[in-house]
mmCIF file of C-alpha atoms and ligand atoms in Angstrom:
data_model
loop_
_atom_site.group_PDB
_atom_site.id
_atom_site.type_symbol
_atom_site.label_atom_id
_atom_site.label_comp_id
_atom_site.label_asym_id
_atom_site.label_seq_id
_atom_site.Cartn_x
_atom_site.Cartn_y
_atom_site.Cartn_z
ATOM 1 C CA MET Y 24 45.943 131.479 104.400
ATOM 2 C CA ARG Y 25 46.456 129.726 107.756
ATOM 3 C CA ASN Y 26 46.541 126.088 108.756
ATOM 4 C CA PHE Y 27 44.592 124.784 111.746
ATOM 5 C CA ILE Y 28 46.566 121.754 112.878
ATOM 6 C CA ASN Y 29 47.259 122.042 116.575
ATOM 7 C CA LEU Y 30 45.935 124.456 119.216
ATOM 8 C CA LYS Y 31 49.401 124.924 120.660
ATOM 9 C CA ASP Y 32 50.546 126.587 117.425
ATOM 10 C CA ILE Y 33 47.736 129.163 117.310
ATOM 11 C CA SER Y 34 47.856 132.340 119.373
ATOM 12 C CA ALA Y 35 45.470 132.757 122.297
ATOM 13 C CA LYS Y 36 44.271 135.971 120.655
ATOM 14 C CA ASN Y 37 43.271 134.187 117.452
ATOM 15 C CA LEU Y 38 41.615 131.310 119.336
ATOM 16 C CA ARG Y 39 39.539 133.862 121.249
ATOM 17 C CA LYS Y 40 38.680 135.637 117.996
ATOM 18 C CA ILE Y 41 37.391 132.348 116.558
ATOM 19 C CA LEU Y 42 35.147 131.807 119.594
ATOM 20 C CA ASN Y 43 33.811 135.388 119.480
ATOM 21 C CA ASP Y 44 32.995 135.043 115.793
ATOM 22 C CA ALA Y 45 31.250 131.692 116.382
ATOM 23 C CA LYS Y 46 29.100 133.260 119.092
ATOM 24 C CA LYS Y 47 28.009 136.118 116.835
ATOM 25 C CA ARG Y 48 27.299 133.819 113.902
ATOM 26 C CA LYS Y 49 25.362 131.337 116.014
ATOM 27 C CA ASN Y 50 23.216 134.132 117.474
ATOM 28 C CA ARG Y 51 22.436 135.499 114.044
ATOM 29 C CA ARG Y 52 21.128 132.121 112.818
ATOM 30 C CA LYS Y 53 18.341 131.705 115.346
ATOM 31 C CA LYS Y 54 15.618 131.886 112.712
ATOM 32 C CA LEU Y 55 17.472 129.980 109.985
ATOM 33 C CA SER Y 56 17.313 126.279 109.191
ATOM 34 C CA THR Y 57 20.344 123.988 108.996
ATOM 35 C CA ILE Y 58 20.773 124.359 105.259
ATOM 36 C CA ASP Y 59 20.223 128.133 105.069
ATOM 37 C CA VAL Y 60 23.407 129.974 104.151
ATOM 38 C CA ASP Y 61 24.656 132.812 106.406
ATOM 39 C CA LYS Y 62 23.511 136.151 104.967
ATOM 40 C CA ASP Y 63 27.067 137.306 104.179
ATOM 41 C CA HIS Y 64 27.964 133.899 102.548
ATOM 42 C CA PRO Y 65 31.622 134.572 103.385
ATOM 43 C CA LEU Y 66 33.130 131.568 101.592
ATOM 44 C CA LYS Y 67 31.038 131.746 98.455
ATOM 45 C CA GLY Y 68 32.791 130.122 95.495
ATOM 46 C CA LYS Y 69 35.212 128.035 97.570
ATOM 47 C CA LEU Y 70 35.586 124.256 97.415
ATOM 48 C CA LEU Y 71 36.652 122.426 100.565
ATOM 49 C CA ILE Y 72 37.941 118.871 100.174
ATOM 50 C CA GLN Y 73 37.493 116.578 103.193
ATOM 51 C CA MET Y 74 39.477 113.344 103.396
ATOM 52 C CA TYR Y 75 38.935 110.611 105.989
ATOM 53 C CA GLU Y 76 41.381 107.788 106.659
ATOM 54 C CA LYS Y 77 39.394 106.760 109.735
ATOM 55 C CA PRO Y 78 35.699 106.542 110.592
ATOM 56 C CA SER Y 79 33.801 109.706 111.516
ATOM 57 C CA SER Y 80 30.156 110.606 112.076
ATOM 58 C CA ARG Y 81 30.128 114.014 113.765
ATOM 59 C CA THR Y 82 33.165 115.614 112.155
ATOM 60 C CA ARG Y 83 32.137 114.603 108.656
ATOM 61 C CA LEU Y 84 28.528 115.767 109.007
ATOM 62 C CA SER Y 85 29.144 118.888 111.052
ATOM 63 C CA PHE Y 86 31.844 120.119 108.643
ATOM 64 C CA HIS Y 87 29.539 119.470 105.702
ATOM 65 C CA ILE Y 88 26.948 121.707 107.357
ATOM 66 C CA SER Y 89 29.523 124.338 108.410
ATOM 67 C CA ILE Y 90 30.833 124.589 104.861
ATOM 68 C CA ASN Y 91 27.330 124.901 103.384
ATOM 69 C CA GLN Y 92 26.347 127.593 105.877
ATOM 70 C CA LEU Y 93 29.359 129.649 104.802
ATOM 71 C CA GLY Y 94 28.206 129.460 101.187
ATOM 72 C CA ALA Y 95 31.037 127.137 100.105
ATOM 73 C CA SER Y 96 30.904 123.621 98.630
ATOM 74 C CA SER Y 97 32.425 120.445 99.962
ATOM 75 C CA ILE Y 98 33.426 117.104 98.593
ATOM 76 C CA THR Y 99 34.332 114.219 100.880
ATOM 77 C CA VAL Y 100 36.744 111.511 99.812
ATOM 78 C CA LYS Y 101 38.060 108.389 101.475
ATOM 79 C CA ALA Y 102 41.809 107.880 101.354
ATOM 80 C CA ASN Y 103 41.472 104.427 99.769
ATOM 81 C CA GLU Y 104 39.540 105.917 96.852
ATOM 82 C CA LEU Y 105 42.526 108.074 95.866
ATOM 83 C CA HIS Y 106 45.706 106.893 94.162
ATOM 84 C CA LEU Y 107 47.556 108.208 97.234
ATOM 85 C CA GLY Y 108 45.770 105.699 99.470
ATOM 86 C CA LYS Y 109 46.707 102.774 97.250
ATOM 87 C CA GLY Y 110 50.312 103.954 96.992
ATOM 88 C CA GLY Y 111 50.001 104.793 93.278
ATOM 89 C CA GLU Y 112 50.704 108.530 93.630
ATOM 90 C CA SER Y 113 53.030 110.562 95.808
ATOM 91 C CA LEU Y 114 51.819 112.875 98.544
ATOM 92 C CA ALA Y 115 53.511 115.812 96.787
ATOM 93 C CA ASP Y 116 51.608 115.233 93.525
ATOM 94 C CA THR Y 117 48.352 114.661 95.426
ATOM 95 C CA ALA Y 118 48.877 117.931 97.289
ATOM 96 C CA LYS Y 119 49.445 119.727 93.980
ATOM 97 C CA ILE Y 120 46.180 118.350 92.605
ATOM 98 C CA LEU Y 121 44.249 119.204 95.778
ATOM 99 C CA SER Y 122 45.615 122.755 95.553
ATOM 100 C CA THR Y 123 44.642 122.972 91.873
ATOM 101 C CA TYR Y 124 41.022 121.948 92.335
ATOM 102 C CA GLY Y 125 40.279 122.960 95.905
ATOM 103 C CA ASP Y 126 40.558 125.974 98.190
ATOM 104 C CA GLY Y 127 41.029 124.092 101.465
ATOM 105 C CA PHE Y 128 41.914 120.562 102.596
ATOM 106 C CA LEU Y 129 40.464 118.935 105.708
ATOM 107 C CA LEU Y 130 42.141 115.722 106.837
ATOM 108 C CA ARG Y 131 41.468 113.004 109.422
ATOM 109 C CA THR Y 132 44.449 110.702 109.518
ATOM 110 C CA ASP Y 133 46.303 108.153 111.603
ATOM 111 C CA SER Y 134 49.603 109.899 110.902
ATOM 112 C CA ASP Y 135 50.766 113.226 112.315
ATOM 113 C CA LYS Y 136 53.610 113.116 109.809
ATOM 114 C CA LYS Y 137 51.119 113.020 106.947
ATOM 115 C CA ILE Y 138 49.496 116.261 108.144
ATOM 116 C CA ASP Y 139 52.923 117.811 108.435
ATOM 117 C CA ASP Y 140 53.932 116.618 104.943
ATOM 118 C CA PHE Y 141 50.691 117.885 103.437
ATOM 119 C CA SER Y 142 51.109 121.258 105.141
ATOM 120 C CA LYS Y 143 54.529 121.581 103.456
ATOM 121 C CA ASN Y 144 53.239 120.637 99.999
ATOM 122 C CA LEU Y 145 49.812 122.284 99.822
ATOM 123 C CA LYS Y 146 49.177 125.786 98.510
ATOM 124 C CA ILE Y 147 45.840 125.861 100.344
ATOM 125 C CA PRO Y 148 45.075 125.735 104.106
ATOM 126 C CA ILE Y 149 44.884 122.375 105.871
ATOM 127 C CA ILE Y 150 42.625 121.654 108.841
ATOM 128 C CA ASN Y 151 43.262 118.743 111.205
ATOM 129 C CA LEU Y 152 40.078 116.703 111.671
ATOM 130 C CA LEU Y 153 41.770 114.408 114.234
ATOM 131 C CA SER Y 154 45.219 112.897 114.307
ATOM 132 C CA PRO Y 155 46.922 110.565 116.791
ATOM 133 C CA SER Y 156 48.237 113.594 118.688
ATOM 134 C CA SER Y 157 45.344 116.071 118.597
ATOM 135 C CA HIS Y 158 41.718 116.901 117.913
ATOM 136 C CA PRO Y 159 41.778 120.701 117.803
ATOM 137 C CA CYS Y 160 38.347 121.383 116.232
ATOM 138 C CA GLN Y 161 36.666 119.250 118.883
ATOM 139 C CA VAL Y 162 38.344 120.926 121.825
ATOM 140 C CA LEU Y 163 37.978 124.514 120.628
ATOM 141 C CA SER Y 164 34.304 123.816 120.108
ATOM 142 C CA ASP Y 165 34.085 122.325 123.611
ATOM 143 C CA ILE Y 166 35.506 125.524 125.110
ATOM 144 C CA PHE Y 167 32.705 127.369 123.295
ATOM 145 C CA THR Y 168 30.085 124.983 124.738
ATOM 146 C CA ILE Y 169 31.412 125.353 128.266
ATOM 147 C CA GLU Y 170 31.382 129.165 128.129
ATOM 148 C CA GLU Y 171 27.925 129.130 126.534
ATOM 149 C CA ILE Y 172 26.516 126.995 129.345
ATOM 150 C CA LYS Y 173 28.429 128.490 132.251
ATOM 151 C CA LYS Y 174 28.144 132.069 130.982
ATOM 152 C CA LYS Y 175 31.652 132.901 132.146
ATOM 153 C CA PRO Y 176 35.193 132.656 130.760
ATOM 154 C CA ILE Y 177 36.679 129.199 131.055
ATOM 155 C CA SER Y 178 39.605 130.713 132.994
ATOM 156 C CA LYS Y 179 37.226 130.982 135.969
ATOM 157 C CA LEU Y 180 36.298 127.279 135.927
ATOM 158 C CA ASN Y 181 37.750 123.979 137.121
ATOM 159 C CA ILE Y 182 37.977 121.524 134.277
ATOM 160 C CA CYS Y 183 38.525 117.817 134.864
ATOM 161 C CA TRP Y 184 39.383 115.000 132.492
ATOM 162 C CA ILE Y 185 38.912 111.413 133.640
ATOM 163 C CA GLY Y 186 40.274 108.818 131.255
ATOM 164 C CA ASP Y 187 42.926 108.040 128.715
ATOM 165 C CA CYS Y 188 45.645 110.557 127.860
ATOM 166 C CA ASN Y 189 44.858 110.690 124.171
ATOM 167 C CA ASN Y 190 44.549 113.119 121.253
ATOM 168 C CA VAL Y 191 41.505 114.916 122.709
ATOM 169 C CA LEU Y 192 43.243 115.383 126.053
ATOM 170 C CA ASN Y 193 46.404 116.668 124.334
ATOM 171 C CA SER Y 194 44.296 119.381 122.714
ATOM 172 C CA LEU Y 195 42.551 120.102 126.011
ATOM 173 C CA ILE Y 196 45.948 120.523 127.680
ATOM 174 C CA ALA Y 197 47.003 122.922 124.911
ATOM 175 C CA ALA Y 198 43.726 124.804 125.442
ATOM 176 C CA SER Y 199 44.364 125.017 129.207
ATOM 177 C CA VAL Y 200 47.589 126.894 128.446
ATOM 178 C CA LYS Y 201 46.062 129.162 125.786
ATOM 179 C CA PHE Y 202 42.893 129.967 127.771
ATOM 180 C CA ASN Y 203 44.481 129.844 131.190
ATOM 181 C CA PHE Y 204 42.190 127.396 132.964
ATOM 182 C CA ASN Y 205 42.703 124.904 135.756
ATOM 183 C CA LEU Y 206 42.900 121.316 134.462
ATOM 184 C CA ASN Y 207 42.867 118.177 136.604
ATOM 185 C CA ILE Y 208 43.480 114.821 134.974
ATOM 186 C CA GLY Y 209 42.451 111.498 136.523
ATOM 187 C CA CYS Y 210 44.125 108.426 134.987
ATOM 188 C CA PRO Y 211 45.964 105.245 136.048
ATOM 189 C CA LYS Y 212 49.697 105.501 136.762
ATOM 190 C CA ASN Y 213 51.030 104.272 133.432
ATOM 191 C CA TYR Y 214 48.690 106.387 131.350
ATOM 192 C CA SER Y 215 49.866 109.918 132.147
ATOM 193 C CA PRO Y 216 50.183 112.511 129.370
ATOM 194 C CA PRO Y 217 53.309 112.104 127.227
ATOM 195 C CA LYS Y 218 56.485 113.871 128.320
ATOM 196 C CA PHE Y 219 56.587 116.169 125.291
ATOM 197 C CA VAL Y 220 53.141 117.497 126.188
ATOM 198 C CA MET Y 221 54.023 118.081 129.850
ATOM 199 C CA ASN Y 222 57.316 119.714 128.866
ATOM 200 C CA TRP Y 223 55.475 122.089 126.566
ATOM 201 C CA VAL Y 224 53.128 123.021 129.445
ATOM 202 C CA LYS Y 225 56.116 123.681 131.701
ATOM 203 C CA LYS Y 226 57.845 125.742 129.049
ATOM 204 C CA ASN Y 227 54.743 127.920 128.899
ATOM 205 C CA LYS Y 228 54.833 128.372 132.681
ATOM 206 C CA ARG Y 229 51.549 126.555 133.291
ATOM 207 C CA ARG Y 230 50.757 123.292 135.030
ATOM 208 C CA VAL Y 231 48.159 120.577 134.786
ATOM 209 C CA ASN Y 232 47.456 118.345 137.771
ATOM 210 C CA VAL Y 233 47.593 114.582 137.283
ATOM 211 C CA PHE Y 234 45.898 112.332 139.887
ATOM 212 C CA ASN Y 235 45.759 108.569 140.030
ATOM 213 C CA ASP Y 236 42.550 108.802 142.019
ATOM 214 C CA PRO Y 237 39.480 109.872 140.004
ATOM 215 C CA LYS Y 238 37.765 111.374 143.061
ATOM 216 C CA LYS Y 239 40.708 113.663 143.769
ATOM 217 C CA ALA Y 240 40.767 114.768 140.135
ATOM 218 C CA ALA Y 241 37.025 115.431 140.023
ATOM 219 C CA LYS Y 242 36.730 117.285 143.337
ATOM 220 C CA ASN Y 243 34.993 120.645 142.850
ATOM 221 C CA ALA Y 244 35.042 120.325 139.076
ATOM 222 C CA ASP Y 245 32.709 122.555 137.057
ATOM 223 C CA VAL Y 246 33.117 120.360 134.001
ATOM 224 C CA VAL Y 247 33.953 116.655 133.727
ATOM 225 C CA PHE Y 248 35.183 115.340 130.393
ATOM 226 C CA SER Y 249 35.755 111.819 129.255
ATOM 227 C CA ASP Y 250 36.456 109.881 126.062
ATOM 228 C CA LYS Y 251 36.751 106.268 124.973
ATOM 229 C CA VAL Y 252 39.490 104.358 126.739
ATOM 230 C CA PHE Y 253 40.555 102.761 123.450
ATOM 231 C CA SER Y 254 41.019 105.311 120.635
ATOM 232 C CA LEU Y 255 40.995 104.737 116.880
ATOM 233 C CA ASN Y 256 44.801 104.830 116.711
ATOM 234 C CA ASP Y 257 45.313 102.501 119.705
ATOM 235 C CA LYS Y 258 47.122 99.320 118.785
ATOM 236 C CA GLY Y 259 47.711 97.717 122.193
ATOM 237 C CA ASN Y 260 45.772 95.127 124.150
ATOM 238 C CA LYS Y 261 42.219 96.451 124.302
ATOM 239 C CA SER Y 262 40.880 94.279 127.117
ATOM 240 C CA LYS Y 263 43.940 94.982 129.293
ATOM 241 C CA LYS Y 264 43.562 98.722 128.800
ATOM 242 C CA ILE Y 265 39.870 98.619 129.625
ATOM 243 C CA GLU Y 266 40.669 96.591 132.763
ATOM 244 C CA ASP Y 267 43.340 99.155 133.776
ATOM 245 C CA PHE Y 268 40.687 101.902 133.594
ATOM 246 C CA LYS Y 269 37.963 100.028 135.462
ATOM 247 C CA ASN Y 270 38.148 102.331 138.512
ATOM 248 C CA TYR Y 271 37.952 105.445 136.331
ATOM 249 C CA ARG Y 272 34.384 105.041 135.152
ATOM 250 C CA ILE Y 273 32.298 108.185 135.501
ATOM 251 C CA ASP Y 274 29.165 107.367 137.451
ATOM 252 C CA THR Y 275 26.707 109.212 139.671
ATOM 253 C CA LYS Y 276 28.851 108.551 142.729
ATOM 254 C CA LEU Y 277 31.902 110.185 141.151
ATOM 255 C CA MET Y 278 29.829 113.158 139.949
ATOM 256 C CA ARG Y 279 28.831 113.779 143.596
ATOM 257 C CA VAL Y 280 32.307 115.110 144.420
ATOM 258 C CA THR Y 281 32.031 117.741 141.668
ATOM 259 C CA ARG Y 282 30.263 121.102 142.036
ATOM 260 C CA ALA Y 283 26.495 121.000 142.430
ATOM 261 C CA ASP Y 284 25.988 122.572 138.995
ATOM 262 C CA SER Y 285 28.744 120.669 137.197
ATOM 263 C CA ILE Y 286 28.254 119.384 133.659
ATOM 264 C CA PHE Y 287 29.445 116.292 131.834
ATOM 265 C CA LEU Y 288 30.921 116.409 128.302
ATOM 266 C CA HIS Y 289 32.038 113.663 125.920
ATOM 267 C CA CYS Y 290 33.188 114.076 122.321
ATOM 268 C CA LEU Y 291 31.583 110.736 121.297
ATOM 269 C CA PRO Y 292 31.472 107.974 120.294
ATOM 270 C CA ARG Y 293 31.266 106.562 123.833
ATOM 271 C CA GLY Y 294 32.260 103.243 125.348
ATOM 272 C CA ASN Y 295 31.960 101.938 128.869
ATOM 273 C CA GLU Y 296 33.893 104.808 130.476
ATOM 274 C CA VAL Y 297 30.697 106.586 131.530
ATOM 275 C CA SER Y 298 27.548 105.155 133.085
ATOM 276 C CA GLU Y 299 24.249 105.394 131.242
ATOM 277 C CA GLU Y 300 22.841 107.487 134.140
ATOM 278 C CA VAL Y 301 25.509 110.165 133.778
ATOM 279 C CA PHE Y 302 25.626 110.114 129.982
ATOM 280 C CA LEU Y 303 21.856 110.508 129.658
ATOM 281 C CA GLY Y 304 21.424 112.361 132.954
ATOM 282 C CA GLU Y 305 20.623 115.969 133.771
ATOM 283 C CA ARG Y 306 24.269 117.076 133.917
ATOM 284 C CA SER Y 307 25.113 115.773 130.484
ATOM 285 C CA ARG Y 308 25.416 118.335 127.685
ATOM 286 C CA VAL Y 309 26.787 115.999 125.031
ATOM 287 C CA TRP Y 310 24.200 116.746 122.322
ATOM 288 C CA GLN Y 311 24.612 120.521 122.660
ATOM 289 C CA GLN Y 312 28.361 119.872 122.549
ATOM 290 C CA ALA Y 313 28.037 117.945 119.266
ATOM 291 C CA LEU Y 314 25.814 120.591 117.697
ATOM 292 C CA ASN Y 315 28.174 123.439 118.548
ATOM 293 C CA ARG Y 316 30.851 121.902 116.369
ATOM 294 C CA VAL Y 317 28.958 123.259 113.362
ATOM 295 C CA HIS Y 318 29.210 126.821 114.662
ATOM 296 C CA VAL Y 319 32.813 126.821 115.842
ATOM 297 C CA GLN Y 320 34.121 125.037 112.751
ATOM 298 C CA LYS Y 321 32.647 127.797 110.581
ATOM 299 C CA SER Y 322 34.790 130.327 112.404
ATOM 300 C CA ILE Y 323 37.809 128.006 112.194
ATOM 301 C CA LEU Y 324 37.363 127.952 108.413
ATOM 302 C CA LEU Y 325 37.047 131.731 108.332
ATOM 303 C CA TYR Y 326 40.239 132.000 110.382
ATOM 304 C CA SER Y 327 42.010 129.790 107.839
ATOM 305 C CA PHE Y 328 40.874 132.010 104.989
ATOM 306 C CA GLY Y 329 41.759 135.231 106.824
ATOM 307 C CA LYS Y 330 38.099 136.245 106.948
ATOM 308 C CA LEU Y 331 37.449 136.572 110.674
ATOM 309 C CA ARG Y 332 35.940 139.903 111.568
HETATM 310 N N1 CP U 405 33.837 113.577 118.168
HETATM 311 C C1 CP U 405 34.155 113.200 116.927
HETATM 312 O O1 CP U 405 35.128 113.660 116.332
HETATM 313 O O2 CP U 405 33.290 112.291 116.386
HETATM 314 P P1 CP U 405 33.485 111.526 115.010
HETATM 315 O O3 CP U 405 34.625 110.545 115.202
HETATM 316 O O4 CP U 405 32.172 110.832 114.797
HETATM 317 O O5 CP U 405 33.794 112.507 113.930
HETATM 318 N N1 NVA U 406 40.089 109.702 121.156
HETATM 319 C C1 NVA U 406 39.130 109.285 120.174
HETATM 320 C C2 NVA U 406 38.322 110.462 119.710
HETATM 321 C C3 NVA U 406 37.240 110.110 118.738
HETATM 322 C C4 NVA U 406 36.490 111.323 118.264
HETATM 323 C C5 NVA U 406 39.838 108.611 119.025
HETATM 324 O O1 NVA U 406 40.880 109.091 118.589
HETATM 325 O O2 NVA U 406 39.345 107.582 118.565
#
């Protein structure tokens, strides 16, 4: 049993194994429909419990499909429907109950501490569906999408992030260390990645490049990523933050400094950080990106159950 909480805590070898497995499984499903179960139904008989403390469209639906395709069952609960959410039951007792009924727990939360506390109290694996500090399923799946489109290892590509230094970027930074790729970040001065993240990069003898000029960050990029300026866990002044990012919008003009065959990715939902032309344009691969979450998350689940081949 293995948790999947943060990319930085998983070995590069295991992350690569997850991607290889996802590729094989995706290829084998070409003739199957969304609800068909994989022929080997590797998680038959298992119950996965998903809990959301924050809104979700893609993660909730794609995990439901991933779980079904593995032959397992899922139940989705909202935190405020449980006694835990209303403060009427401790986390330790809730974890005991989850471990009694379920085989795996998938959690989207606004508290990194809660994931940590659950991981200490559960007897079943926990998977992080997005926390204030990371979004590991999203980013691992995005690496898969990039390699699928570019048909080469991500270590041979220039990856660029324009936007807020948030949970998705933290996971992308962790991925840049694990998969050894070049990462440029374009953000305003006061929005650089947190010190603990940069220190971790340094400790691992890698570097990411931070620019306060979006054009410099995007120059020669093979892939440009962005995300909402104001995340679900943001509590500050929304209009001020959006104003601070006004020169970091991804538009056709900015995409011109990237490589001729560059692509645009966005985890969604989107805000005003990308123009309609780029988001719906020929370089955008956002729908393929969303779909691939189904495939990669299956292999993440198999990793957690020690069933990766
Ligand atoms: N990208 C992503 O995690 O989307 P949801 O918030 O809709 O799950
Ligand atoms: N950074 C965003 C990602 C949403 C999928 C957020 O945390 O709201």
